[in-house]
XYZ file of C-alpha atoms in Angstrom:
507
model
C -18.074 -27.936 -115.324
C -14.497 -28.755 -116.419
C -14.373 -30.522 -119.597
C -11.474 -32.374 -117.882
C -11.117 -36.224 -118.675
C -11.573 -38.506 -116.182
C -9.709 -41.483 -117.957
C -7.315 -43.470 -116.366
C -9.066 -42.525 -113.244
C -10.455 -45.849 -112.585
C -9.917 -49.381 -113.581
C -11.249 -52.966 -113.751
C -11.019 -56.210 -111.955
C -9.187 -59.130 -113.589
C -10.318 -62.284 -111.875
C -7.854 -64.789 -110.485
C -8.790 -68.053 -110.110
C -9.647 -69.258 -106.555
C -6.617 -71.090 -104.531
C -6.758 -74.872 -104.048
C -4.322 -76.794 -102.296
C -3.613 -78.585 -105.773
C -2.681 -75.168 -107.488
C -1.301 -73.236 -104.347
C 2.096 -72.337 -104.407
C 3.929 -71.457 -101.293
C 6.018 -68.901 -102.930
C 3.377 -67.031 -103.849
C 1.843 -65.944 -100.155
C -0.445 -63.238 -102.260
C -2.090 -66.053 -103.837
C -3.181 -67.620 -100.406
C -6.286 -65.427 -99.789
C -6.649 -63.453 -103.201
C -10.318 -64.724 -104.767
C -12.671 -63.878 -107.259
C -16.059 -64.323 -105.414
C -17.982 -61.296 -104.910
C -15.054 -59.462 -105.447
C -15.178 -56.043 -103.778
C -14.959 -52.600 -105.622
C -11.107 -51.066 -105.599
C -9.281 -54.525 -105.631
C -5.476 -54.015 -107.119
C -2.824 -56.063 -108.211
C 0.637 -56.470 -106.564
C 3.520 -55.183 -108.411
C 6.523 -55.811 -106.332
C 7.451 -57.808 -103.550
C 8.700 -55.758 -100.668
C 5.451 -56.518 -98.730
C 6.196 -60.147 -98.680
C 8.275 -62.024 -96.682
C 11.604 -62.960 -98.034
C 11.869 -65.248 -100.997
C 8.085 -64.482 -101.596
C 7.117 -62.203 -104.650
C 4.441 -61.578 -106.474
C 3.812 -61.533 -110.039
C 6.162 -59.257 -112.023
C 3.607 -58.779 -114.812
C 0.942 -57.647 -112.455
C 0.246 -53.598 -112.624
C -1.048 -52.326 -109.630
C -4.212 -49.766 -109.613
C -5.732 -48.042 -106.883
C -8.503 -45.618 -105.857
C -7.299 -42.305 -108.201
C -4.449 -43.916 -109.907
C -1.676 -40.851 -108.832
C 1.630 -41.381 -107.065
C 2.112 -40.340 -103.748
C 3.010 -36.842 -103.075
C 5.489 -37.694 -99.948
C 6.647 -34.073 -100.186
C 3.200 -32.563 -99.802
C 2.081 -34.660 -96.625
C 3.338 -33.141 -93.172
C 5.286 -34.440 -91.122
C 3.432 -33.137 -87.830
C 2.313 -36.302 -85.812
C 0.601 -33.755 -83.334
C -2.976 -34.600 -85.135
C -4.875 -37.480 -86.120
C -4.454 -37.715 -90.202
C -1.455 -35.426 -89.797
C 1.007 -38.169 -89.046
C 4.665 -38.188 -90.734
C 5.419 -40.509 -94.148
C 8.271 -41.700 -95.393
C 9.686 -39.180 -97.774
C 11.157 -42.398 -99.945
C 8.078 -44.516 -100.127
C 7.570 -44.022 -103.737
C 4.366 -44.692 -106.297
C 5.780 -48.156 -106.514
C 5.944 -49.077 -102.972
C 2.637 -47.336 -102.039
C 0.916 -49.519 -104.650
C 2.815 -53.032 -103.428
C 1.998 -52.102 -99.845
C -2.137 -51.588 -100.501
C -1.802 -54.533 -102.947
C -3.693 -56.716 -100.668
C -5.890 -53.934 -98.855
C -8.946 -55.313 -101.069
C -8.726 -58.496 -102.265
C -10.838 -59.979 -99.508
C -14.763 -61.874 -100.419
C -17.444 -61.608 -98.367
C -17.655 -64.214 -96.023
C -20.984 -66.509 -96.258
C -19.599 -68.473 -92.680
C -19.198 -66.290 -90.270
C -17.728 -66.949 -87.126
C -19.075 -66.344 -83.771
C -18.237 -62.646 -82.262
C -15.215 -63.157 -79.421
C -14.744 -60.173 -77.562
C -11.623 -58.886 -77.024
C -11.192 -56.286 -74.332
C -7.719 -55.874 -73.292
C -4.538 -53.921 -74.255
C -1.218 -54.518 -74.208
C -0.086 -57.652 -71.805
C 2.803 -56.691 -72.142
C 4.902 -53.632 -69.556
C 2.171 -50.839 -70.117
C 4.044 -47.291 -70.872
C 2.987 -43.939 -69.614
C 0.405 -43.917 -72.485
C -0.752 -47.029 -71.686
C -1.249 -46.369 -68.054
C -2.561 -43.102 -68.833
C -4.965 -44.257 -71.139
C -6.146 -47.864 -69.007
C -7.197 -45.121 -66.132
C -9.139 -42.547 -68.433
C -10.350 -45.521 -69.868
C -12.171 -47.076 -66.660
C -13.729 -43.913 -65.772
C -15.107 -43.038 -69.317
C -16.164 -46.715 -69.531
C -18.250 -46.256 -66.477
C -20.021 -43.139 -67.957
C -19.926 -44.681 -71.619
C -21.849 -47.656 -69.999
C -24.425 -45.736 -68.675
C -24.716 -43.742 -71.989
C -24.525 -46.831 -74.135
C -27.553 -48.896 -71.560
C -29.721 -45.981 -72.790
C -29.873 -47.099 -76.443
C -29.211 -50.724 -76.803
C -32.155 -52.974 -78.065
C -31.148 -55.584 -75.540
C -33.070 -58.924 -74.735
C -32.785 -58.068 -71.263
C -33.738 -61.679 -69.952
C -30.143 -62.833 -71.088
C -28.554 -60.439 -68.689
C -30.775 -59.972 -65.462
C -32.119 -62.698 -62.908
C -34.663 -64.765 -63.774
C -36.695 -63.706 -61.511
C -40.266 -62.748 -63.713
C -40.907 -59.177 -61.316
C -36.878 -58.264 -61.580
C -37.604 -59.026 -65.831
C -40.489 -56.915 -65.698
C -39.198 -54.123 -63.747
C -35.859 -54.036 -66.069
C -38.012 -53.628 -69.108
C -40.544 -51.048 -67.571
C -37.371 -48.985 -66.733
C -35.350 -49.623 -70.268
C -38.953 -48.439 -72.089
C -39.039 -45.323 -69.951
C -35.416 -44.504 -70.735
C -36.555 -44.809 -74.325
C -40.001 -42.849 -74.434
C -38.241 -40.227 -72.504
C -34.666 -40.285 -75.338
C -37.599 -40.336 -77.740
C -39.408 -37.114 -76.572
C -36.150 -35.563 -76.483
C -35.673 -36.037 -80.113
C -39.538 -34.866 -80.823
C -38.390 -31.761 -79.016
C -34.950 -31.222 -80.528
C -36.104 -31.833 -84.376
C -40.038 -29.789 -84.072
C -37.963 -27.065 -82.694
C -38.182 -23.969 -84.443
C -34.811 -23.341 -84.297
C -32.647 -26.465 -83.633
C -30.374 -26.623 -81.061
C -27.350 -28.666 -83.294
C -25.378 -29.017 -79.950
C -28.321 -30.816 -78.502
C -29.300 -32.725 -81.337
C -25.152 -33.732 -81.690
C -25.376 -34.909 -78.067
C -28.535 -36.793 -78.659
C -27.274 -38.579 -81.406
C -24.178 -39.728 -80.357
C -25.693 -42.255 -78.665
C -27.927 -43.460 -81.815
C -30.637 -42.038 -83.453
C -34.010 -43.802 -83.582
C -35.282 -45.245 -86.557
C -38.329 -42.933 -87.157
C -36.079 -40.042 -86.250
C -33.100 -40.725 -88.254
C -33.747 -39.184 -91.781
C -34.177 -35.716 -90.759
C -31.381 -36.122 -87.905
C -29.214 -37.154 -90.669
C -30.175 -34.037 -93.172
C -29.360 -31.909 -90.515
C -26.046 -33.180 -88.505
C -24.900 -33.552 -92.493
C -25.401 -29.763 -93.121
C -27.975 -30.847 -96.030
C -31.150 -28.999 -94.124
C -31.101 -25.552 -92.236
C -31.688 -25.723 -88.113
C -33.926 -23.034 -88.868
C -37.778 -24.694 -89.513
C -39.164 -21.669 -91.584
C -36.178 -22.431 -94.064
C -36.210 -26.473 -94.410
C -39.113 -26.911 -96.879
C -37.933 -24.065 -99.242
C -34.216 -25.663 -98.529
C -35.263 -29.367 -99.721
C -37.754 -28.177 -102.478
C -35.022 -25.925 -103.817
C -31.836 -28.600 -103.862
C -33.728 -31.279 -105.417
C -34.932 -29.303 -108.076
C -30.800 -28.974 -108.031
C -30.323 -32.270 -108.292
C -33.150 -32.654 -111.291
C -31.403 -29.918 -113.193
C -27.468 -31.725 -112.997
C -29.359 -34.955 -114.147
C -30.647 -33.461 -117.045
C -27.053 -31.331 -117.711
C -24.392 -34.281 -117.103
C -26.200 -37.648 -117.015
C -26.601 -37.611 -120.939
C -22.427 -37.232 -120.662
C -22.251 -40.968 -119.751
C -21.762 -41.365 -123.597
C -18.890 -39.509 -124.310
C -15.925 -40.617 -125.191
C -14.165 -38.489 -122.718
C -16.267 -40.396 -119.584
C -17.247 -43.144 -121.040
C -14.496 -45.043 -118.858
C -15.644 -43.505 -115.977
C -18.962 -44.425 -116.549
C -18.437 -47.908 -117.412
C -16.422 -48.738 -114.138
C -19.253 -46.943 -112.427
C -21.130 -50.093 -113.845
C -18.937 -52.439 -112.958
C -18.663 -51.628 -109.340
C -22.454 -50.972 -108.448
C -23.377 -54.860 -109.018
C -20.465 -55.417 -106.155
C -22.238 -53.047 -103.915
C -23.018 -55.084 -100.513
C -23.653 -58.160 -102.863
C -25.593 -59.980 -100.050
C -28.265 -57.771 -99.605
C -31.446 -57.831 -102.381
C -32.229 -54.258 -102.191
C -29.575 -53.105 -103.825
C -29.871 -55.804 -107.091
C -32.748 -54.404 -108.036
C -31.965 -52.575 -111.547
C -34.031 -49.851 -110.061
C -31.947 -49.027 -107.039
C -28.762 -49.634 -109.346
C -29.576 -46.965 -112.164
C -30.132 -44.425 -108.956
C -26.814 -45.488 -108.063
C -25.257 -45.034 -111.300
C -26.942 -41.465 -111.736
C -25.538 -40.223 -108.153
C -21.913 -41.706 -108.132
C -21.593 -39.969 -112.257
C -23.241 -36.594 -111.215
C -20.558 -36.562 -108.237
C -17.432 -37.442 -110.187
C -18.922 -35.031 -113.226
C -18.822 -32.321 -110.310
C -15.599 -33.270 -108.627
C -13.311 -33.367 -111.579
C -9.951 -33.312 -108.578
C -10.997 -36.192 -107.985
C -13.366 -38.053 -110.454
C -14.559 -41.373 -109.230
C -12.582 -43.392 -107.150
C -14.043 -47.123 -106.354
C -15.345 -47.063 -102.576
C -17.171 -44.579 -103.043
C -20.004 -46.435 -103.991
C -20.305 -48.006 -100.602
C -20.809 -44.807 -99.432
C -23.965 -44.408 -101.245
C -25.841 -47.422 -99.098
C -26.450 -45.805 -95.855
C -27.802 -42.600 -96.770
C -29.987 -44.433 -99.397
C -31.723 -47.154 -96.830
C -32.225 -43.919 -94.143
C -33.997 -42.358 -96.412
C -35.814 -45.159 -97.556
C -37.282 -46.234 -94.159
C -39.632 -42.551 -94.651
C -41.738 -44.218 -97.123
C -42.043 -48.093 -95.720
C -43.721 -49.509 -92.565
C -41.235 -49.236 -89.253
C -41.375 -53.062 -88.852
C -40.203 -53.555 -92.846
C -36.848 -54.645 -93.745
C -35.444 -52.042 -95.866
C -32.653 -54.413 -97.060
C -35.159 -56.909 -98.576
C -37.810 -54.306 -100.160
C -39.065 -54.192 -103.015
C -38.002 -50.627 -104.497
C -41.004 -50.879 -107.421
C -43.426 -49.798 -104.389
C -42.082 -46.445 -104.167
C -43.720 -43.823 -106.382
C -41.402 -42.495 -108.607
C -41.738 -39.465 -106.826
C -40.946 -40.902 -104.130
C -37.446 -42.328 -105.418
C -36.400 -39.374 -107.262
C -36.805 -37.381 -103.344
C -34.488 -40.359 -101.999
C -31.833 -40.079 -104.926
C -31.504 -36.619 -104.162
C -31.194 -36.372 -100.635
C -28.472 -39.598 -100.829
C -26.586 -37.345 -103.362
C -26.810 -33.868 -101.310
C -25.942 -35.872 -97.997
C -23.003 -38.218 -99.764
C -21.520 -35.139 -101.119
C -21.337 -33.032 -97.985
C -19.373 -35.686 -96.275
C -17.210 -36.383 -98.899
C -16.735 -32.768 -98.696
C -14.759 -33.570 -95.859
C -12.787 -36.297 -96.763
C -12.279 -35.357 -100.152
C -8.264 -35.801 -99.690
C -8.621 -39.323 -99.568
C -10.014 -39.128 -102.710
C -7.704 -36.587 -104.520
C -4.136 -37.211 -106.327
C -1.612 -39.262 -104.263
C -4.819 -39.873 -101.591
C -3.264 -38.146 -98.949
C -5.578 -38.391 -96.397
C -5.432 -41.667 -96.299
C -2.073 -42.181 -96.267
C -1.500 -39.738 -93.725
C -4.542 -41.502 -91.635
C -2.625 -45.228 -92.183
C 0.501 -43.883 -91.102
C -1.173 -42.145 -87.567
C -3.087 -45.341 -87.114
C 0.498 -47.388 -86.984
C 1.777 -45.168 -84.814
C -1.530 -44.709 -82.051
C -1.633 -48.985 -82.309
C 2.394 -48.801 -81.164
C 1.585 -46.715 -78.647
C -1.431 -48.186 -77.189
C -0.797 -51.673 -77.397
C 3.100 -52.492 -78.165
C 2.093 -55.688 -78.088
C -0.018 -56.290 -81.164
C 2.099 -53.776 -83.274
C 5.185 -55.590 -82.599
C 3.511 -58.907 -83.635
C 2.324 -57.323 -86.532
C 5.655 -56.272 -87.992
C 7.541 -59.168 -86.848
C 5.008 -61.327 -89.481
C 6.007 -58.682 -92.059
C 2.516 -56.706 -92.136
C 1.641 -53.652 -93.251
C -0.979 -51.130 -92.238
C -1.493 -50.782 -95.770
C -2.611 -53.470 -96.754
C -5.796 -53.970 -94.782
C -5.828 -50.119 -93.294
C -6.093 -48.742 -96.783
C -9.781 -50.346 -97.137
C -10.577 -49.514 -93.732
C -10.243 -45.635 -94.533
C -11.313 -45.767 -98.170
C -14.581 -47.452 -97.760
C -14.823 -46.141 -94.340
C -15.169 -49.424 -92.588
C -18.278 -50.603 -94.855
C -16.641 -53.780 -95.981
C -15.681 -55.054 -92.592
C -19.135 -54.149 -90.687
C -22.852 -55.140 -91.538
C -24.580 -52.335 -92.774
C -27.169 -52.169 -90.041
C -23.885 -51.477 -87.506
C -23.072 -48.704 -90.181
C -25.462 -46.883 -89.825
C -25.491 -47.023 -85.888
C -22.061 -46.198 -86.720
C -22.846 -43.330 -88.980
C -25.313 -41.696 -86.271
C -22.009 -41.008 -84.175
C -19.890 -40.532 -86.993
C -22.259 -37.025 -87.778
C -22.640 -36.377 -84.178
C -18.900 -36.111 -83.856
C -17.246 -32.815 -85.268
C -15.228 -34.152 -88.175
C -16.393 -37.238 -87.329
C -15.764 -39.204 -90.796
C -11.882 -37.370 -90.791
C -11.034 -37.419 -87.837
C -13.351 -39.940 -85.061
C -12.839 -42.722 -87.877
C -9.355 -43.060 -87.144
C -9.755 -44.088 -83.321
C -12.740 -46.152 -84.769
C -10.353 -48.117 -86.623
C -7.726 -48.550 -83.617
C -10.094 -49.764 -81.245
C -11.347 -52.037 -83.903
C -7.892 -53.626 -84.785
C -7.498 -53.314 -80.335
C -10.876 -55.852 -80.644
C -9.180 -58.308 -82.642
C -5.920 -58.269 -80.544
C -6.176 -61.641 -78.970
C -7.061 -63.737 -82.232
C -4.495 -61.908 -83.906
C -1.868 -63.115 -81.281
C -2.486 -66.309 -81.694
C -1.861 -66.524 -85.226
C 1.854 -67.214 -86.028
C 2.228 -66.728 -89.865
C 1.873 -63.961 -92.671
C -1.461 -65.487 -94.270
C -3.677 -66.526 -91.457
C -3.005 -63.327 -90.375
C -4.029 -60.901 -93.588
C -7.041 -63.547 -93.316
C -8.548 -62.496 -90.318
C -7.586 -58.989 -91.068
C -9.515 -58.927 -94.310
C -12.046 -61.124 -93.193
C -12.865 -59.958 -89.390
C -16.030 -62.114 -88.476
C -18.452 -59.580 -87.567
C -22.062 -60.804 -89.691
C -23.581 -61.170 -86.139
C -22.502 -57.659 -84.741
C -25.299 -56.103 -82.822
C -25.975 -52.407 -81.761
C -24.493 -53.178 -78.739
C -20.803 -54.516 -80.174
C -20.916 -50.821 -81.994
C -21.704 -49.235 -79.083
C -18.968 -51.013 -77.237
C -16.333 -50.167 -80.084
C -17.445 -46.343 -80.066
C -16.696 -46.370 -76.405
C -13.373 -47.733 -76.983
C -13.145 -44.944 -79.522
C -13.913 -42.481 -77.815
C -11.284 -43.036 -74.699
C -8.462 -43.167 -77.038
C -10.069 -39.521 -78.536
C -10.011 -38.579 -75.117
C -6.459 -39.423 -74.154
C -4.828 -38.738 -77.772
C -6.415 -35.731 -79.394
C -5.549 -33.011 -76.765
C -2.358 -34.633 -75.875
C -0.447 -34.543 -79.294
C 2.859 -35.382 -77.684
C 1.489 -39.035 -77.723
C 1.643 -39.261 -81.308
C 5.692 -38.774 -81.362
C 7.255 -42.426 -82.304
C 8.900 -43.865 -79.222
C 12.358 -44.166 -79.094
C-alpha cells in the first residue's frame, strides 16, 4: 500500500441558494439552473467566464473543483481521432478553462416532475453528408435485425401494440413466452456449462440478461468468476476472504490524518447516492458503501477517490441483492436488515471485486488531468458534427459546451441521467460489449444526445437549453427505450469504429 496522501483529492459542496425570479439576475446565466436540492456528488464551481455568453460571467471568487483535482495534461492526450476516446484536444485549453467548461456538468437536481418520454428518431434535417448517408443506410438494415433482436427481450404489454382481436392477443403472448422460455434455457445451458462459452454468453447478453440469471452473468462477463465450473467456488470463497482481509488492513485507516479527507467526502457523497430510492438510506447499505468506495481509493492511490464513483457502486450492489430476495420483490424498496449478515458481507464483496474490474478499465478517467474523459468529450463533439450537423451547429451557436453536460455523462457513466432499473439493462450490454464501459459508452452517449435532437431544436437560448441537457426527462424509461437507444448505439459502432477516417473534423 502506498502511504501516499490522498488530500486535496476530493472536495465538498457549498450550497447556493435556489433561483427565484425575485433574486435572479440575468447576468449571471450560471445562476439560472444551479440548485441545492439533492445535490449530486462531483458538483463544481465556475471560475471564469469563457463558457458564457458575452457579458455573462460568473463569480470571480468561485474556485472550481472537479473529480481528481489535476490540470489537464493537453500534451499527454493524442491527437489521433482514428478511435473512439482517442480524439484530438486543444493543446491551449489550460487547467483554468477545463474547470470553467465542466463548471456546469453537475449542478443539475433530480427531477421529482418528470415529463412524458418524446421520442426522437431522426438525424440531421438538414443536407445529409457522405457519413450521414452512409450511416442512415447501415442504419435501416441493422434496425431491421436490431428489431428482431430487441422483440426477443422486451417485457411488453403486448395488447397496446397488436389488434384487439382476443385470439391475435393470445397468440402474440403464447409466441413472446416461447421466445422467452427458449432465451431462458439458453442461459441455463450457457451458465451450468462446465466450461463457459464467454462468446456465447456475450451474445446472449447483449440483448439483456434475465433477472434470475443476472448475478452470475455479471461475475463472469466482469472477469470476477472463472468460465471454468470446477474453479468458481474456490474462486469466490478465496476473493472474499480477500476482501475480509483489506477490511481489516485499511478500513481502520479512515482515522488518519493522512485520509481522513478522503474519508469524510466519502461520507458526504454516499447520502447523495440515487437520493430517491430507500434502499440505499438505510445506514446499513451506506456503511457497505463507505467500506467499498475507501478500500478502492486505499488501493488505487493514482487515483484516490474521485466523486462518481459512488454511483457506480448501485448496480452491482442491487444484482447481487436480488440472490437473496423473492423474484417479485422490489430490491429498491427492501429492507436490507433481512439479509443475514452473512449474507451482506458476500454482496459487499462481490460489488467491490466487480466495481473494481471495470474501473480497471476506465481508470484514466479517474487518474491526473482525467484523460479519458476528456479525450471521450472531445470524440463525442466531433461523432455529433458528423452525424447530425444539425444539432451540433445549434449547439455552438447558443455557446454550449460538451463539457459541461458530457463531463457527467462519462464520469458517472450515464447514472444520473437514466433510472437505475434502465442501468442495469444498460449494464447487461455494457459487459457484453468488449470494452464496453470505454469504448460502447461513447456511441451510448451520441445516440442519447441524437434522442433529444428535436426538443433541443426548439429551444432558442443558453439556459433552457443546459436545462434539458442536465435534466433529460427520462423517470418513465422502460426496457424497451434502452433497447431502442442501444440499437442506435450500436449502428453508429458499426459505421464509425472500423471506419476511423470518419472521425477527421470536416473542413
Amino acid at each position: 500500500m502506498s502511504g501516499r496522501s490522498t488530500t486535496g483529492r476530493v472536495h465538498t459542496r457549498y450550497a447556493q441558494p435556489l433561483p427565484t425570479i425575485e433574486n435572479y439576475n440575468p447576468n449571471r446565466k450560471a445562476g439560472f439552473w444551479k440548485r441545492n436540492v439533492m445535490r449530486v456528488p462531483g458538483g463544481v464551481k465556475p471560475i471564469g467566464s469563457s463558457h458564457y455568453p458575452q457579458g455573462q460571467s460568473a463569480s470571480s471568487s468561485a474556485k472550481a473543483a472537479y473529480g481528481a483535482q489535476h490540470p489537464p495534461l493537453a500534451s499527454s492526450v493524442s491527437s489521433d481521432p482514428s478511435s473512439p476516446g482517442n480524439s484530438a484536444i486543444r493543446p491551449e485549453l489550460s487547467f483554468e478553462e477545463f474547470n470553467d467548461k465542466i463548471a456546469d456538468a453537475w449542478d443539475a437536481s433530480d427531477k421529482d416532475d418528470i415529463l412524458d418520454v418524446i421520442k426522437s428518431d431522426s438525424f440531421s434535417e438538414g443536407a445529409p453528408n457522405q457519413s450521414q448517408r452512409n450511416l442512415k443506410n447501415s442504419r435501416d438494415l441493422l434496425m431491421k435485425h436490431a428489431s428482431k433482436r430487441i422483440d426477443s427481450t422486451l417485457h411488453i404489454n403486448q395488447e397496446q401494440h397488436i389488434n384487439s382481436d382476443t385470439a391475435t392477443v393470445k397468440e402474440t403472448q403464447l409466441e413472446f413466452a416461447g421466445r422467452e422460455s427458449s432465451r431462458k434455457e439458453r442461459f441455463i445451458r450457457c451458465l451450468s456449462a462446465p466450461n463457459v462459452e464467454f462468446e456465447i454468453l456475450r451474445e446472449l447478453s447483449w440483448n439483456g440478461i434475465p433477472k434470475s440469471f443476472r448475478p452470475k452473468a455479471w461475475r463472469l462477463l466482469s472477469g470476477y468468476l472463472p468460465v471454468n465450473a470446477e474453479r468458481q467456488e474456490l474462486t469466490l470463497e478465496r476473493k472474499r476472504d480477500e476482501y475480509r482481509s483489506y477490511v481489516a488492513k485499511y478500513y481502520p485507516l479512515r482515522n488518519d490524518p493522512s485520509f481522513q479527507e478522503t474519508f469524510r467526502q466519502i461520507q458526504i457523497d454516499i447520502p447523495r447516492t440515487n437520493p430517491l430510492i430507500p434502499l440505499f438510506q438505510q445506514p446499513l447499505v451506506q456503511e457497505v458503501f463507505e467500506r467499498v468506495l475507501f478500500i478502492w481509493a486505499m488501493r488505487h492511490p493514482a487515483s484516490g477517490y474521485v466523486q462518481g464513483i459512488n454511483d457506480l457502486v448501485t448496480p452491482f450492489f442491487v444484482v447481487f441483492l436480488t440472490e437473496y430476495i423473492y423474484e417479485e420483490a422490489d430490491a429498491e424498496t427492501y429492507d436490507i436488515v433481512n439479509l443475514s449478515s452473512s449474507q451482506l458481507e458476500v454482496i459487499e464483496a462481490d460489488s467491490y471485486w466487480c466495481l473494481a474490474n471495470i474501473l480497471d478499465g476506465i481508470q484514466d478517467n479517474y487518474t491526473f488531468a482525467q484523460p479519458g474523459i476528456q479525450k471521450k468529450v472531445q470524440t463525442l463533439k466531433t461523432l455529433v458534427s458528423r452525424v447530425n450537423g444539425k444539432l451540433h451547429s445549434h449547439l455552438e451557436k447558443h455557446n454550449i459546451e460538451y463539457l459541461q453536460f458530457a463531463f457527467r455523462w462519462m464520469n458517472n457513466v450515464l447514472m444520473r441521467e437514466l433510472p437505475l432499473r434502465c442501468i442495469i439493462r444498460l449494464w447487461d450490454t455494457y459487459q457484453a460489449e468488449p470494452n464496453g464501459f470505454a469504448d460502447f459508452h461513447l456511441y451510448v452517449c451520441a445516440a442519447f444526445l441524437n434522442h433529444w435532437s428535436r426538443e433541443l431544436l426548439e429551444k432558442h437560448d443558453f439556459q433552457n437549453l443546459m436545462i434539458l441537457l442536465q435534466n433529460t426527462p427520462t423517470n418513465s424509461w422502460t426496457e424497451r427505450e434502452i433497447a431502442v437507444l442501444l440499437a442506435e448505439a450500436f449502428s453508429l459502432k458499426y459505421v464509425f469504429a472500423d471506419a476511423p477516417s470518419h472521425f477527421d473534423k470536416m473542413k
